[in-house]
C-alpha positions as a Python dict, from the first residue, in 0.01 Angstrom:
ca = {
    (1, 'M'): (0, 0, 0),
    (2, 'K'): (-293, -177, 180),
    (3, 'L'): (-256, 44, 425),
    (4, 'L'): (-254, 333, 219),
    (5, 'V'): (-544, 157, 59),
    (6, 'Y'): (-726, 118, 429),
    (7, 'E'): (-687, 481, 538),
    (8, 'V'): (-842, 599, 225),
    (9, 'K'): (-1150, 438, 273),
    (10, 'K'): (-1171, 562, 624),
    (11, 'I'): (-1127, 908, 495),
    (12, 'L'): (-1410, 806, 225),
    (13, 'N'): (-1682, 635, 472),
    (14, 'V'): (-2005, 644, 311),
    (15, 'K'): (-2160, 880, 536),
    (16, 'L'): (-1921, 1120, 474),
    (17, 'L'): (-1986, 1123, 56),
    (18, 'I'): (-2317, 1137, 142),
    (19, 'V'): (-2304, 1434, 369),
    (20, 'L'): (-2082, 1575, 21),
    (21, 'C'): (-2302, 1454, -245),
    (22, 'L'): (-2620, 1675, -57),
    (23, 'F'): (-2412, 1943, 47),
    (24, 'T'): (-2278, 1991, -291),
    (25, 'M'): (-2614, 2014, -484),
    (26, 'L'): (-2721, 2273, -229),
    (27, 'F'): (-2424, 2480, -286),
    (28, 'Y'): (-2475, 2422, -660),
    (29, 'N'): (-2834, 2573, -603),
    (30, 'M'): (-2791, 2843, -350),
    (31, 'F'): (-2439, 2998, -553),
    (32, 'I'): (-2376, 2837, -894),
    (33, 'Q'): (-2487, 3073, -1185),
    (34, 'M'): (-2431, 2816, -1475),
    (35, 'W'): (-2642, 2608, -1309),
    (36, 'I'): (-2943, 2760, -1448),
    (37, 'H'): (-2788, 2893, -1728),
    (38, 'P'): (-2872, 2989, -2012),
    (39, 'Q'): (-3240, 2994, -1912),
    (40, 'D'): (-3105, 3230, -1643),
    (41, 'S'): (-3211, 3536, -1916),
    (42, 'A'): (-3309, 3576, -2264),
    (43, 'D'): (-2977, 3737, -2331),
    (44, 'C'): (-2774, 3400, -2203),
    (45, 'R'): (-3026, 3205, -2426),
    (46, 'A'): (-2967, 3419, -2772),
    (47, 'Q'): (-2524, 3436, -2687),
    (48, 'N'): (-2584, 3043, -2732),
    (49, 'D'): (-2813, 3056, -3031),
    (50, 'L'): (-2616, 3313, -3254),
    (51, 'P'): (-2292, 3035, -3283),
    (52, 'T'): (-2569, 2698, -3321),
    (53, 'V'): (-2721, 2957, -3604),
    (54, 'L'): (-2412, 3018, -3752),
    (55, 'R'): (-2278, 2618, -3745),
    (56, 'D'): (-2561, 2496, -3859),
    (57, 'E'): (-2694, 2717, -4111),
    (58, 'Y'): (-2392, 2901, -4248),
    (59, 'G'): (-2088, 2625, -4127),
    (60, 'Y'): (-1884, 2849, -3921),
    (61, 'E'): (-1725, 2635, -3627),
    (62, 'T'): (-1544, 2800, -3356),
    (63, 'H'): (-1484, 3163, -3530),
    (64, 'L'): (-1610, 3462, -3760),
    (65, 'P'): (-1375, 3586, -4002),
    (66, 'Y'): (-1367, 3926, -4041),
    (67, 'E'): (-1426, 3901, -4424),
    (68, 'D'): (-1775, 3695, -4377),
    (69, 'Y'): (-1919, 3923, -4137),
    (70, 'E'): (-2185, 4047, -4308),
    (71, 'V'): (-2300, 3663, -4228),
    (72, 'L'): (-2453, 3849, -3890),
    (73, 'E'): (-2654, 4113, -4070),
    (74, 'Q'): (-2845, 3818, -4253),
    (75, 'V'): (-2913, 3616, -3960),
    (76, 'R'): (-3030, 3963, -3816),
    (77, 'Q'): (-3248, 4009, -4100),
    (78, 'E'): (-3391, 3632, -4098),
    (79, 'Q'): (-3508, 3716, -3712),
    (80, 'I'): (-3644, 4036, -3818),
    (81, 'R'): (-3889, 3838, -4098),
    (82, 'K'): (-3994, 3610, -3862),
    (83, 'L'): (-4100, 3853, -3657),
    (84, 'D'): (-4296, 4047, -3917),
    (85, 'E'): (-4468, 3686, -3967),
    (86, 'M'): (-4585, 3700, -3645),
    (87, 'V'): (-4711, 4069, -3653),
    (88, 'L'): (-4919, 3961, -3984),
    (89, 'K'): (-5073, 3669, -3823),
    (90, 'S'): (-5198, 3906, -3547),
    (91, 'S'): (-5549, 4003, -3624),
    (92, 'I'): (-5562, 4310, -3353),
    (93, 'L'): (-5241, 4455, -3495),
    (94, 'Q'): (-5375, 4448, -3851),
    (95, 'E'): (-5659, 4644, -3779),
    (96, 'A'): (-5452, 4919, -3598),
    (97, 'G'): (-5273, 4917, -3965),
    (98, 'I'): (-4919, 4745, -3799),
    (99, 'T'): (-4778, 4529, -4088),
    (100, 'S'): (-4406, 4502, -3947),
    (101, 'Y'): (-4211, 4454, -3669),
    (102, 'Q'): (-4005, 4769, -3688),
    (103, 'Q'): (-4317, 4925, -3716),
    (104, 'L'): (-4472, 4792, -3420),
    (105, 'R'): (-4100, 4834, -3251),
    (106, 'A'): (-4118, 5215, -3315),
    (107, 'M'): (-4435, 5316, -3178),
    (108, 'E'): (-4482, 5474, -2866),
    (109, 'Y'): (-4685, 5296, -2533),
    (110, 'D'): (-4853, 5601, -2492),
    (111, 'T'): (-5008, 5589, -2861),
    (112, 'M'): (-5105, 5216, -2830),
    (113, 'T'): (-5457, 5081, -2756),
    (114, 'D'): (-5451, 4801, -2435),
    (115, 'A'): (-5501, 4518, -2739),
    (116, 'V'): (-5186, 4688, -2924),
    (117, 'E'): (-4963, 4691, -2608),
    (118, 'E'): (-5097, 4315, -2520),
    (119, 'E'): (-4997, 4187, -2888),
    (120, 'L'): (-4650, 4372, -2833),
    (121, 'N'): (-4570, 4201, -2531),
    (122, 'R'): (-4699, 3831, -2634),
    (123, 'I'): (-4456, 3894, -2959),
    (124, 'M'): (-4163, 4052, -2752),
    (125, 'F'): (-4164, 3825, -2434),
    (126, 'D'): (-4371, 3527, -2552),
    (127, 'E'): (-4378, 3387, -2901),
    (128, 'G'): (-4090, 3626, -3028),
    (129, 'I'): (-3852, 3599, -2775),
    (130, 'R'): (-3582, 3416, -2885),
    (131, 'E'): (-3579, 3626, -3243),
    (132, 'V'): (-3625, 3949, -3045),
    (133, 'F'): (-3298, 3858, -2819),
    (134, 'L'): (-3063, 3710, -3083),
    (135, 'M'): (-3134, 4007, -3317),
    (136, 'Q'): (-3029, 4230, -3003),
    (137, 'T'): (-2732, 4013, -2959),
    (138, 'I'): (-2628, 4067, -3303),
    (139, 'E'): (-2726, 4483, -3229),
    (140, 'G'): (-2473, 4420, -2912),
    (141, 'I'): (-2220, 4325, -3127),
    (142, 'Y'): (-2246, 4614, -3393),
    (143, 'D'): (-2219, 4833, -3078),
    (144, 'R'): (-1917, 4688, -2903),
    (145, 'M'): (-1735, 4722, -3224),
    (146, 'E'): (-1797, 5124, -3271),
    (147, 'V'): (-1636, 5145, -2942),
    (148, 'C'): (-1390, 4839, -2994),
    (149, 'P'): (-1312, 4869, -3350),
    (150, 'V'): (-1124, 4495, -3345),
    (151, 'F'): (-1224, 4440, -3725),
    (152, 'G'): (-1133, 4542, -4058),
    (153, 'V'): (-797, 4800, -3895),
    (154, 'K'): (-550, 4878, -4199),
    (155, 'E'): (-232, 4652, -4159),
    (156, 'G'): (-3, 4840, -3941),
    (157, 'K'): (-197, 5008, -3797),
    (158, 'E'): (-326, 4782, -3532),
    (159, 'L'): (-85, 4895, -3233),
    (160, 'E'): (-251, 5274, -3291),
    (161, 'V'): (-566, 5138, -3260),
    (162, 'A'): (-495, 4885, -2991),
    (163, 'D'): (-374, 5187, -2755),
    (164, 'K'): (-698, 5430, -2850),
    (165, 'I'): (-880, 5131, -2731),
    (166, 'L'): (-731, 5076, -2396),
    (167, 'L'): (-717, 5437, -2319),
    (168, 'Y'): (-1100, 5438, -2362),
    (169, 'S'): (-1153, 5146, -2165),
    (170, 'S'): (-1201, 5236, -1752),
    (171, 'S'): (-1071, 4918, -1687),
    (172, 'Y'): (-700, 4945, -1783),
    (173, 'N'): (-630, 5292, -1670),
    (174, 'D'): (-270, 5137, -1561),
    (175, 'Y'): (-223, 4917, -1922),
    (176, 'T'): (87, 4856, -2004),
    (177, 'E'): (314, 4781, -2346),
    (178, 'E'): (224, 4434, -2272),
    (179, 'A'): (-160, 4502, -2283),
    (180, 'V'): (-148, 4695, -2612),
    (181, 'E'): (58, 4459, -2788),
    (182, 'R'): (-169, 4197, -2703),
    (183, 'V'): (-474, 4402, -2818),
    (184, 'A'): (-287, 4441, -3114),
    (185, 'S'): (-267, 4082, -3172),
    (186, 'V'): (-578, 3983, -3111),
    (187, 'I'): (-754, 4294, -3425),
    (188, 'K'): (-445, 4118, -3618),
    (189, 'E'): (-627, 3784, -3586),
    (190, 'N'): (-918, 3941, -3708),
    (191, 'R'): (-1200, 3719, -3627),
    (192, 'L'): (-1454, 3691, -3391),
    (193, 'S'): (-1461, 3411, -3154),
    (194, 'L'): (-1823, 3232, -3131),
    (195, 'M'): (-1816, 3195, -2766),
    (196, 'P'): (-2081, 3303, -2569),
    (197, 'E'): (-1968, 3591, -2332),
    (198, 'S'): (-2210, 3527, -2073),
    (199, 'I'): (-2028, 3194, -1983),
    (200, 'L'): (-1697, 3330, -1913),
    (201, 'H'): (-1876, 3641, -1707),
    (202, 'H'): (-2063, 3380, -1525),
    (203, 'L'): (-1781, 3173, -1422),
    (204, 'L'): (-1567, 3486, -1338),
    (205, 'F'): (-1783, 3451, -1043),
    (206, 'D'): (-1827, 3073, -1051),
    (207, 'F'): (-1489, 2923, -1047),
    (208, 'P'): (-1409, 3109, -678),
    (209, 'R'): (-1711, 2984, -587),
    (210, 'F'): (-1642, 2628, -690),
    (211, 'G'): (-1247, 2708, -504),
    (212, 'I'): (-1449, 2747, -190),
    (213, 'L'): (-1658, 2420, -263),
    (214, 'L'): (-1340, 2227, -281),
    (215, 'V'): (-1211, 2381, 8),
    (216, 'I'): (-1487, 2301, 288),
    (217, 'S'): (-1496, 1987, 87),
    (218, 'C'): (-1133, 1895, 232),
    (219, 'L'): (-1239, 2029, 519),
    (220, 'L'): (-1509, 1774, 569),
    (221, 'L'): (-1282, 1518, 479),
    (222, 'I'): (-951, 1574, 716),
    (223, 'L'): (-1130, 1706, 1036),
    (224, 'P'): (-1325, 1466, 1151),
    (225, 'Y'): (-1090, 1199, 1023),
    (226, 'Q'): (-767, 1287, 1219),
    (227, 'I'): (-987, 1462, 1525),
    (228, 'K'): (-1168, 1072, 1522),
    (229, 'E'): (-826, 911, 1537),
    (230, 'R'): (-690, 1147, 1806),
    (231, 'L'): (-1033, 1063, 2035),
    (232, 'A'): (-931, 689, 2016),
    (233, 'G'): (-630, 725, 2104),
    (234, 'V'): (-490, 603, 1768),
    (235, 'N'): (-205, 884, 1711),
    (236, 'P'): (-40, 798, 2084),
    (237, 'L'): (3, 468, 2002),
    (238, 'M'): (158, 504, 1663),
    (239, 'A'): (404, 710, 1840),
    (240, 'T'): (551, 474, 2095),
    (241, 'T'): (711, 253, 1818),
    (242, 'H'): (990, 312, 1526),
    (243, 'I'): (775, 149, 1314),
    (244, 'G'): (471, 280, 1455),
    (245, 'R'): (604, 672, 1323),
    (246, 'G'): (721, 571, 1029),
    (247, 'L'): (363, 477, 908),
    (248, 'W'): (272, 898, 967),
    (249, 'K'): (339, 954, 601),
    (250, 'W'): (106, 699, 466),
    (251, 'R'): (-146, 897, 680),
    (252, 'Y'): (-53, 1206, 513),
    (253, 'A'): (-40, 1018, 95),
    (254, 'S'): (-383, 891, 229),
    (255, 'A'): (-499, 1271, 326),
    (256, 'I'): (-345, 1387, -14),
    (257, 'I'): (-536, 1082, -244),
    (258, 'S'): (-850, 1129, -117),
    (259, 'C'): (-856, 1503, -163),
    (260, 'V'): (-740, 1474, -493),
    (261, 'L'): (-961, 1214, -563),
    (262, 'V'): (-1249, 1460, -433),
    (263, 'C'): (-1137, 1732, -607),
    (264, 'A'): (-1156, 1521, -937),
    (265, 'V'): (-1522, 1407, -857),
    (266, 'Q'): (-1587, 1787, -791),
    (267, 'S'): (-1480, 1835, -1184),
    (268, 'I'): (-1604, 1621, -1339),
    (269, 'A'): (-1953, 1707, -1173),
    (270, 'F'): (-1888, 2114, -1253),
    (271, 'C'): (-1827, 1983, -1591),
    (272, 'M'): (-2164, 1852, -1587),
    (273, 'V'): (-2299, 2105, -1468),
    (274, 'L'): (-2131, 2325, -1739),
    (275, 'N'): (-2277, 2028, -2041),
    (276, 'R'): (-2610, 2103, -1896),
    (277, 'A'): (-2555, 2464, -1913),
    (278, 'E'): (-2444, 2378, -2341),
    (279, 'A'): (-2115, 2529, -2252),
    (280, 'M'): (-1898, 2211, -2309),
    (281, 'Q'): (-1976, 2254, -2684),
    (282, 'Y'): (-1735, 2530, -2672),
    (283, 'W'): (-1422, 2304, -2533),
    (284, 'N'): (-1216, 2433, -2877),
    (285, 'Y'): (-1361, 2778, -2888),
    (286, 'A'): (-1103, 3050, -2812),
    (287, 'T'): (-1202, 3221, -2472),
    (288, 'S'): (-1203, 3603, -2612),
    (289, 'G'): (-1501, 3828, -2654),
    (290, 'T'): (-1555, 4176, -2595),
    (291, 'D'): (-1841, 4414, -2424),
    (292, 'H'): (-1889, 4795, -2387),
    (293, 'R'): (-1614, 4857, -2193),
    (294, 'D'): (-1359, 4570, -2175),
    (295, 'M'): (-1158, 4312, -2409),
    (296, 'F'): (-1065, 3984, -2330),
    (297, 'W'): (-832, 3736, -2474),
    (298, 'L'): (-706, 3449, -2313),
    (299, 'D'): (-414, 3292, -2500),
    (300, 'M'): (-577, 2934, -2439),
    (301, 'S'): (-946, 2760, -2555),
    (302, 'F'): (-1216, 2710, -2325),
    (303, 'G'): (-1098, 2362, -2278),
    (304, 'T'): (-753, 2462, -2165),
    (305, 'Y'): (-875, 2727, -1941),
    (306, 'L'): (-1120, 2509, -1742),
    (307, 'I'): (-827, 2239, -1721),
    (308, 'V'): (-619, 2530, -1543),
    (309, 'N'): (-867, 2613, -1348),
    (310, 'F'): (-943, 2271, -1207),
    (311, 'V'): (-551, 2206, -1139),
    (312, 'L'): (-556, 2558, -1010),
    (313, 'Y'): (-810, 2521, -761),
    (314, 'T'): (-704, 2143, -656),
    (315, 'V'): (-358, 2242, -542),
    (316, 'V'): (-520, 2533, -358),
    (317, 'S'): (-739, 2268, -169),
    (318, 'I'): (-446, 2087, -123),
    (319, 'R'): (-268, 2350, 26),
    (320, 'A'): (-567, 2416, 298),
    (321, 'M'): (-573, 2042, 311),
    (322, 'T'): (-233, 2067, 512),
    (323, 'V'): (-376, 2402, 727),
    (324, 'F'): (-668, 2123, 839),
    (325, 'Y'): (-419, 1830, 886),
    (326, 'L'): (-222, 2056, 1160),
    (327, 'I'): (-562, 2192, 1272),
    (328, 'S'): (-695, 1828, 1338),
    (329, 'R'): (-359, 1733, 1497),
    (330, 'L'): (-341, 1982, 1756),
    (331, 'S'): (-749, 2007, 1829),
    (332, 'A'): (-871, 1836, 2191),
    (333, 'N'): (-1195, 1746, 2022),
    (334, 'Y'): (-1485, 1834, 1726),
    (335, 'I'): (-1572, 2133, 1870),
    (336, 'V'): (-1242, 2283, 1904),
    (337, 'G'): (-1160, 2158, 1532),
    (338, 'V'): (-1471, 2310, 1386),
    (339, 'A'): (-1421, 2619, 1600),
    (340, 'I'): (-1104, 2636, 1440),
    (341, 'G'): (-1140, 2531, 1099),
    (342, 'I'): (-1444, 2746, 1035),
    (343, 'P'): (-1272, 3101, 1040),
    (344, 'I'): (-987, 2956, 820),
    (345, 'T'): (-1221, 2854, 558),
    (346, 'V'): (-1397, 3241, 569),
    (347, 'V'): (-1056, 3345, 499),
    (348, 'I'): (-951, 3122, 227),
    (349, 'G'): (-1288, 3184, 79),
    (350, 'A'): (-1230, 3563, 94),
    (351, 'L'): (-860, 3561, -68),
    (352, 'L'): (-988, 3303, -331),
    (353, 'P'): (-1164, 3577, -562),
    (354, 'L'): (-885, 3813, -506),
    (355, 'F'): (-632, 3498, -601),
    (356, 'T'): (-819, 3369, -912),
    (357, 'R'): (-910, 3720, -1082),
    (358, 'A'): (-562, 3844, -1055),
    (359, 'F'): (-407, 3570, -1229),
    (360, 'L'): (-677, 3400, -1455),
    (361, 'S'): (-937, 3599, -1511),
    (362, 'V'): (-1120, 3749, -1841),
    (363, 'E'): (-1113, 4088, -1690),
    (364, 'R'): (-763, 4105, -1661),
    (365, 'S'): (-661, 3891, -1943),
    (366, 'M'): (-468, 4173, -2129),
    (367, 'L'): (-193, 4201, -1882),
    (368, 'Y'): (-186, 3848, -1727),
    (369, 'D'): (-111, 3509, -1923),
    (370, 'V'): (-150, 3146, -1851),
    (371, 'V'): (225, 3147, -1745),
    (372, 'R'): (144, 3327, -1416),
    (373, 'P'): (-119, 3083, -1284),
    (374, 'I'): (57, 2766, -1338),
    (375, 'G'): (364, 2913, -1148),
    (376, 'I'): (154, 2988, -874),
    (377, 'V'): (-7, 2624, -905),
    (378, 'F'): (361, 2512, -858),
    (379, 'V'): (453, 2739, -560),
    (380, 'L'): (165, 2617, -401),
    (381, 'F'): (196, 2268, -483),
    (382, 'V'): (603, 2272, -337),
    (383, 'A'): (472, 2510, 12),
    (384, 'A'): (209, 2204, 61),
    (385, 'M'): (477, 1914, 39),
    (386, 'C'): (736, 2107, 248),
    (387, 'I'): (460, 2099, 541),
    (388, 'V'): (391, 1738, 481),
    (389, 'F'): (756, 1705, 514),
    (390, 'V'): (825, 1845, 860),
    (391, 'L'): (512, 1697, 990),
    (392, 'Q'): (636, 1361, 902),
    (393, 'K'): (988, 1440, 1040),
    (394, 'W'): (841, 1635, 1376),
    (395, 'D'): (601, 1296, 1400),
    (396, 'K'): (926, 1066, 1380),
    (397, 'R'): (1172, 1269, 1617),
    (398, 'R'): (894, 1379, 1883),
    (399, 'D'): (896, 1201, 2211),
    (400, 'V'): (580, 1082, 2338),
    (401, 'H'): (445, 1202, 2694),
    (402, 'V'): (193, 977, 2910),
}
């Protein structure tokens, strides 16, 4: 056990951890969309505002039942009232005979004076931007419900409506009977999840990038460590005795433990970013929603969705780590190791979006469920352990040539 702790400390040295921290911060700033959510757009801000209003002012926690659907109209009218007050406070708009936001909104830009147009822009994109986009978010829900009428369907008509919805949707030209049944179950639930769709759409792209970050982190951990050991002559020295060859398993274990620890810390850091983006408050909300063309309904809460993704990418990273372990064991120096490791990292990074979107994607959730990614996680874990076992056997039996 002492040897295991010693090897883990050698891998997770202070200099390397500082490099990983700096690289992670740079990576988030360059590639992760949730880093600036919901401030990235007024629409995302409004999607976060709606659940807050429904929870704080109307008492709805995670979803809105269909029988209370008219509450959305109450919220919309409240935003219109606030915008009307802004219009009435403007002396310029009063002089132009404009007394309501709807009247202002209906005007053509060609008929406006420069002063009126300036006031319109001030209200829409400055003073009243939250109210405007919250109102538009609710109107967007109305529009989507016309395309995907998942509420108010008569009992017994769910399958018929589900078939029409999927037939209309361009993303499900090859939909199956299973997909129809899943949409029918969504309709039968008869409720609207208050989970902002912007979060799920951002995560659709952010999670594969997060997986790439984990793979690169494992590369930075294992490649320098193993090549340094090789150049120092430690590997041949260990292979000269039976006891030394038996120590290889502790080195494999230390590599796995180090990668798991780093993946766990990275997952915690990602959760901190989600919390900064006001997303963690939706931990118990249903991972579901609709947009103009698609429906997605994962049979899990948002918290479960996050956990499954973190486990999935951790196992994928461990699988990648075993490949880097092989590369570093065979590389004569750092240049060779990096020259081989970078292309493999690029290949893994290119395959990750295809892999994850095929098994745990909000776009494909009508065709796939949580059982498939869990199965893939298990297969990858077994494959990684097999590589470690074969390497261990090979190290114990190989001849040493001086």
